[in-house]
GROMACS .gro file of C-alpha atoms in nm:
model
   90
    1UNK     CA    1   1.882   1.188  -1.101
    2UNK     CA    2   1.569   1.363  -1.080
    3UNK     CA    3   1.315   1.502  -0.822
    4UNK     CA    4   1.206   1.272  -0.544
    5UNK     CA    5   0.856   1.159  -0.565
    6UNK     CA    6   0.749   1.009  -0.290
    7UNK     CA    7   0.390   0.809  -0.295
    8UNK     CA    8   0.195   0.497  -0.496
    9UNK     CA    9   0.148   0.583  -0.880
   10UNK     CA   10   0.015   0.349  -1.162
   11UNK     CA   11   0.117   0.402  -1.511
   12UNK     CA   12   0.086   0.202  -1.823
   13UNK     CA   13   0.350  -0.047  -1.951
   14UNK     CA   14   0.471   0.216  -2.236
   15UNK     CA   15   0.528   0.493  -1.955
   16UNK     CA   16   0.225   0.683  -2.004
   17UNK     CA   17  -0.076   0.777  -1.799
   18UNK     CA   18   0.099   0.834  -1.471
   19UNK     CA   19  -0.212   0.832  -1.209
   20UNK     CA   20  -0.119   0.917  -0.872
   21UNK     CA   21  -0.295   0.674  -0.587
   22UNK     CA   22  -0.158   0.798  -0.294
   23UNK     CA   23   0.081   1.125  -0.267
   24UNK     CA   24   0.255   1.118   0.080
   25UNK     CA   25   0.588   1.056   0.226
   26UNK     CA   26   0.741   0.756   0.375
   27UNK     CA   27   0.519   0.514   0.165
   28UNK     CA   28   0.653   0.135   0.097
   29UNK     CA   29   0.619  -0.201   0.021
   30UNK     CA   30   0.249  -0.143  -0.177
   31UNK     CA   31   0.120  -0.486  -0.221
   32UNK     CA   32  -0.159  -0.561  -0.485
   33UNK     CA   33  -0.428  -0.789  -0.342
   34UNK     CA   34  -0.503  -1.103  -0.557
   35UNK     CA   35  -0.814  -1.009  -0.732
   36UNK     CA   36  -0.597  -0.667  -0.821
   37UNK     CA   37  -0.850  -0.365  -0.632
   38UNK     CA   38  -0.695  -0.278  -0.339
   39UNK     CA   39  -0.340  -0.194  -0.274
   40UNK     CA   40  -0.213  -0.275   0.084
   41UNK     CA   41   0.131  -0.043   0.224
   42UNK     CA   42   0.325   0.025   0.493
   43UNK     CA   43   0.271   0.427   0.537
   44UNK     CA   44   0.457   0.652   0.756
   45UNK     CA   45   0.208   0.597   1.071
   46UNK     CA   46   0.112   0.221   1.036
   47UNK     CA   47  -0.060   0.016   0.764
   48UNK     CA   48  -0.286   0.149   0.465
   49UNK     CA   49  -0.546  -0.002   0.238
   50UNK     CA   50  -0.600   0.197  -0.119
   51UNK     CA   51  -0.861   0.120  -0.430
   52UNK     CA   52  -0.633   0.053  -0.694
   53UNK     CA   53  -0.897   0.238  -0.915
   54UNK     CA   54  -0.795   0.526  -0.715
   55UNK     CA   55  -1.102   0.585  -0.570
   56UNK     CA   56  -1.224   0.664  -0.218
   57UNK     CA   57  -0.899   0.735   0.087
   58UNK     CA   58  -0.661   0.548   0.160
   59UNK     CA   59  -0.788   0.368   0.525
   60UNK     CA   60  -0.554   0.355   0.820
   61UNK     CA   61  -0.638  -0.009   0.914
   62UNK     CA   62  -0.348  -0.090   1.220
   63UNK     CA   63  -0.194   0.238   1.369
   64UNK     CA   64   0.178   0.128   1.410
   65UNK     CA   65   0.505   0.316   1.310
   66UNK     CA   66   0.672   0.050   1.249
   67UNK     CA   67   0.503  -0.175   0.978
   68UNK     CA   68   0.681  -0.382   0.743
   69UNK     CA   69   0.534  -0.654   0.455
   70UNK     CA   70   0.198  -0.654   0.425
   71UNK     CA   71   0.078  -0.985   0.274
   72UNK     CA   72  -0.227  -1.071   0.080
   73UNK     CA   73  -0.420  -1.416   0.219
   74UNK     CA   74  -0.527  -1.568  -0.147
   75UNK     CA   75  -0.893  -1.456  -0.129
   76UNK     CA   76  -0.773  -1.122  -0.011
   77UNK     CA   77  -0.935  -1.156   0.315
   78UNK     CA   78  -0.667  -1.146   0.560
   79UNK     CA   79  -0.354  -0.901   0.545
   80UNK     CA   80  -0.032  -1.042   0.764
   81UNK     CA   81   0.210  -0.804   0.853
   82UNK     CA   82   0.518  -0.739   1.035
   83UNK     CA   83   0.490  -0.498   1.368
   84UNK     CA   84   0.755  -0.438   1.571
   85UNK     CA   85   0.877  -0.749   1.528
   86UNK     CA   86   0.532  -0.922   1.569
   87UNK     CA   87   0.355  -1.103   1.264
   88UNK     CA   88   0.033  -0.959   1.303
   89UNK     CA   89  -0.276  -1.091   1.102
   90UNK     CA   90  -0.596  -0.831   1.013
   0.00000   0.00000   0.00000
């Protein structure tokens, strides 16, 4: 066991070139949109929308604390989403 690092990192396939996207607690289920730039997650005060390139903030697109499975429409238009116990579509 090591620390706990809490957050959304990329890193290459051999291990290497650890790049941190987002660094804050209570950060889940990232989701990679289907063209592969943005990274949707459930953070710890609703849901979050990150460049994958790490550039820019994360944006706070539906204030919730309870958001669960964010979902990718196939042209990356539309997120679904799970809030408090309410499929939710952005």
């Amino acid at each position: 066991y090591g620390p706990v690092v809490e957050g959304i990192y990329l890193m290459r396939v051999d291990g290497t070139g650890l790049t941190p996207l987002v660094q804050q607690e209570y950060v889940t289920q990232p989701a990679w949109s289907p063209q592969g730039s943005k990274i949707a997650y459930d953070g710890p005060d609703g849901l979050y929308v990150v460049n994958a390139d790490g550039s820019g903030q994360p944006e706070l697109l539906w204030p919730g604390s309870v958001t669960l499975s964010p979902t990718w429409s196939p042209n990356a238009s539309k997120i679904a989403f799970e809030d408090n116990w309410s499929i939710q579509i952005l």
